[in-house]
Tab-separated table of C-alpha atoms in Angstrom:
chain	number	residue	atom	x	y	z
N	9	MET	CA	115.307	130.388	165.414
N	10	THR	CA	113.846	129.940	161.896
N	11	THR	CA	113.889	132.773	159.466
N	12	THR	CA	109.950	132.932	159.649
N	13	ALA	CA	110.131	132.913	163.408
N	14	MET	CA	112.807	135.713	163.483
N	15	LEU	CA	110.702	137.923	160.984
N	16	ARG	CA	107.558	137.420	163.036
N	17	ALA	CA	109.367	138.132	166.400
N	18	PHE	CA	110.788	141.366	164.524
N	19	CYS	CA	107.559	142.627	163.527
N	20	ASP	CA	105.733	141.502	166.778
N	21	ALA	CA	108.273	143.554	168.964
N	22	VAL	CA	107.560	146.741	166.936
N	23	GLU	CA	103.832	146.171	167.119
N	24	GLN	CA	103.949	145.659	170.823
N	25	ARG	CA	106.404	148.515	171.553
N	26	ASN	CA	108.994	146.189	172.925
N	27	GLY	CA	112.249	147.866	171.928
N	28	LYS	CA	114.295	145.315	174.104
N	29	ALA	CA	112.867	142.289	172.318
N	30	PHE	CA	113.487	144.065	169.137
N	31	ALA	CA	117.123	144.842	169.718
N	32	ASP	CA	117.921	141.452	171.133
N	33	LEU	CA	117.431	140.269	167.622
N	34	PHE	CA	120.575	142.189	166.538
N	35	THR	CA	124.268	141.759	167.315
N	36	GLU	CA	125.569	143.970	170.035
N	37	ASP	CA	126.961	146.307	167.492
N	38	GLY	CA	123.971	145.895	165.154
N	39	LEU	CA	122.893	148.665	162.942
N	40	TYR	CA	119.204	149.477	161.863
N	41	HIS	CA	118.869	152.026	159.164
N	42	ASP	CA	115.327	153.301	159.199
N	43	VAL	CA	113.836	154.789	155.835
N	44	PHE	CA	112.489	157.805	157.815
N	45	TYR	CA	114.747	158.356	160.924
N	46	GLY	CA	118.266	157.276	159.727
N	47	ALA	CA	120.790	155.025	161.313
N	48	PHE	CA	120.780	153.599	164.883
N	49	GLU	CA	123.662	151.692	165.987
N	50	GLY	CA	123.919	149.217	168.892
N	51	ARG	CA	121.247	147.594	170.781
N	52	GLU	CA	120.471	150.447	173.204
N	53	LYS	CA	119.980	152.943	170.494
N	54	ILE	CA	117.872	150.278	168.433
N	55	ALA	CA	115.614	149.550	171.338
N	56	ALA	CA	115.200	153.429	171.875
N	57	MET	CA	114.244	153.763	168.160
N	58	VAL	CA	111.164	151.358	168.602
N	59	ASP	CA	110.248	152.575	172.124
N	60	ASP	CA	110.930	156.356	171.630
N	61	TRP	CA	111.110	157.315	167.913
N	62	PHE	CA	108.516	155.112	166.322
N	63	TYR	CA	105.986	155.815	169.025
N	64	ARG	CA	106.743	159.396	169.335
N	65	THR	CA	104.440	160.335	166.425
N	66	ALA	CA	102.528	157.063	165.681
N	67	THR	CA	100.694	154.257	167.233
N	68	ASP	CA	98.764	150.997	166.184
N	69	PHE	CA	101.680	149.628	164.054
N	70	ARG	CA	101.116	146.634	161.785
N	71	TRP	CA	104.105	145.120	160.090
N	72	ASP	CA	104.090	141.966	157.856
N	73	MET	CA	107.051	140.326	156.149
N	74	HIS	CA	106.365	138.421	152.967
N	75	ASP	CA	108.380	136.033	150.702
N	76	PRO	CA	111.702	135.881	152.740
N	77	VAL	CA	114.771	134.683	150.790
N	78	THR	CA	118.135	134.048	152.567
N	79	ASP	CA	121.373	132.231	152.035
N	80	GLY	CA	122.164	132.413	155.821
N	81	THR	CA	124.210	135.495	155.569
N	82	THR	CA	121.891	137.827	153.576
N	83	LEU	CA	118.037	138.091	154.020
N	84	TYR	CA	115.708	139.768	151.833
N	85	ALA	CA	111.929	140.135	152.613
N	86	ARG	CA	109.222	142.103	151.008
N	87	TYR	CA	107.019	143.924	153.621
N	88	THR	CA	103.864	145.960	154.188
N	89	PHE	CA	104.053	148.503	157.090
N	90	SER	CA	101.399	150.661	158.540
N	91	TYR	CA	100.630	152.760	161.557
N	92	ARG	CA	98.227	155.437	162.740
N	93	SER	CA	99.759	158.891	162.893
N	94	THR	CA	99.444	161.153	165.858
N	95	LEU	CA	100.865	164.237	163.927
N	96	PRO	CA	98.389	166.980	164.138
N	97	GLU	CA	98.195	167.480	160.241
N	98	ALA	CA	97.417	163.759	159.670
N	99	GLY	CA	94.159	163.894	161.739
N	100	GLY	CA	94.677	160.318	162.977
N	101	ALA	CA	95.153	158.845	159.529
N	102	ARG	CA	96.479	155.416	158.891
N	103	ALA	CA	99.703	155.543	156.762
N	104	MET	CA	100.834	152.512	154.779
N	105	PHE	CA	103.654	151.679	152.663
N	106	GLU	CA	105.643	148.725	151.074
N	107	GLY	CA	109.238	147.966	150.966
N	108	VAL	CA	111.967	145.435	151.077
N	109	ALA	CA	114.037	144.644	154.104
N	110	ILE	CA	117.645	143.618	153.526
N	111	MET	CA	119.446	142.264	156.488
N	112	THR	CA	122.998	140.950	156.927
N	113	LEU	CA	123.064	138.049	159.460
N	114	ARG	CA	125.672	136.460	161.632
N	115	ASP	CA	125.074	133.568	164.099
N	116	GLY	CA	121.396	133.894	163.928
N	117	LYS	CA	121.449	137.773	164.840
N	118	ILE	CA	120.811	140.681	162.596
N	119	VAL	CA	124.131	142.520	161.884
N	120	SER	CA	122.602	145.249	159.812
N	121	TYR	CA	119.222	146.265	158.573
N	122	HIS	CA	118.479	148.378	155.453
N	123	GLU	CA	115.248	149.044	153.762
N	124	VAL	CA	114.173	150.291	150.285
N	125	ALA	CA	110.689	151.477	150.542
N	126	ASN	CA	107.954	153.432	148.600
N	127	THR	CA	107.145	156.038	151.280
N	128	ALA	CA	105.141	158.242	148.838
N	129	PRO	CA	101.740	156.561	149.729
N	130	ALA	CA	102.421	157.190	153.379
N	131	PHE	CA	103.045	160.941	152.682
N	132	VAL	CA	99.662	161.148	150.953
N	133	ASP	CA	97.983	159.239	153.540
N	134	LEU	CA	99.380	161.825	156.309
N	135	LYS	CA	98.196	164.749	154.201
N	136	PHE	CA	101.787	165.988	153.902
N	137	GLY	CA	102.111	169.164	151.682
N	138	PRO	CA	104.779	169.356	148.964
N	139	GLU	CA	106.988	171.578	151.097
N	140	ARG	CA	107.072	168.881	153.807
N	141	ILE	CA	107.632	166.074	151.463
N	142	ALA	CA	110.546	167.995	149.934
N	143	LYS	CA	112.151	168.594	153.386
N	144	ILE	CA	111.903	164.915	154.236
N	145	VAL	CA	113.258	163.718	150.827
N	146	GLY	CA	116.159	166.442	150.905
N	147	LYS	CA	117.177	165.293	154.327
N	148	GLN	CA	117.346	161.651	153.307
N	149	GLY	CA	119.361	162.582	150.155
N	150	ALA	CA	121.769	164.579	152.269
N	151	GLU	CA	122.227	161.608	154.703
N	152	LEU	CA	122.988	159.361	151.861
N	153	LYS	CA	125.495	161.817	150.296
N	154	ALA	CA	127.184	162.109	153.647
N	155	ARG	CA	127.285	158.347	154.144
N	156	PRO	CA	127.751	156.652	150.831
N	157	GLU	CA	128.398	153.419	152.645
N	158	MET	CA	124.672	153.221	153.163
N	159	THR	CA	123.926	152.668	149.461
N	160	ARG	CA	126.409	149.852	148.797
N	161	HIS	CA	123.455	147.441	148.706
N	162	LEU	CA	121.744	149.381	146.047
N	163	VAL	CA	124.542	148.988	143.509
């Protein structure tokens, strides 16, 4: 599968709420680290992340990858991501943010996925107040502090 085809299958699986197809893009012990929900390890948990976690408070996902660069082992792609929130305070608003996907590959499968994203526009779109934003950012900071290996790609 070409890089472009893999990235399209990746995005399509999320947009179609097809956790199995999404997880099948990963190795058995694959790791997906989501900017909002944290780490999911193994195909079963990765599939549940899409089917249950993503769609628990959102719908109508749109995900596009842009300008992929790979050496066959590491893949970087800029992305745009949006969804319609079902959280009560969001009032059905569409949230959008941009980021960079960082994937480690082996034998045509994703071993690990990490992302760096500017989530601030999504918080504004969702009408989150300062207290809610502080709680989210604090949780992410605590997770990174507890798991420093998650930041090794940022150095």
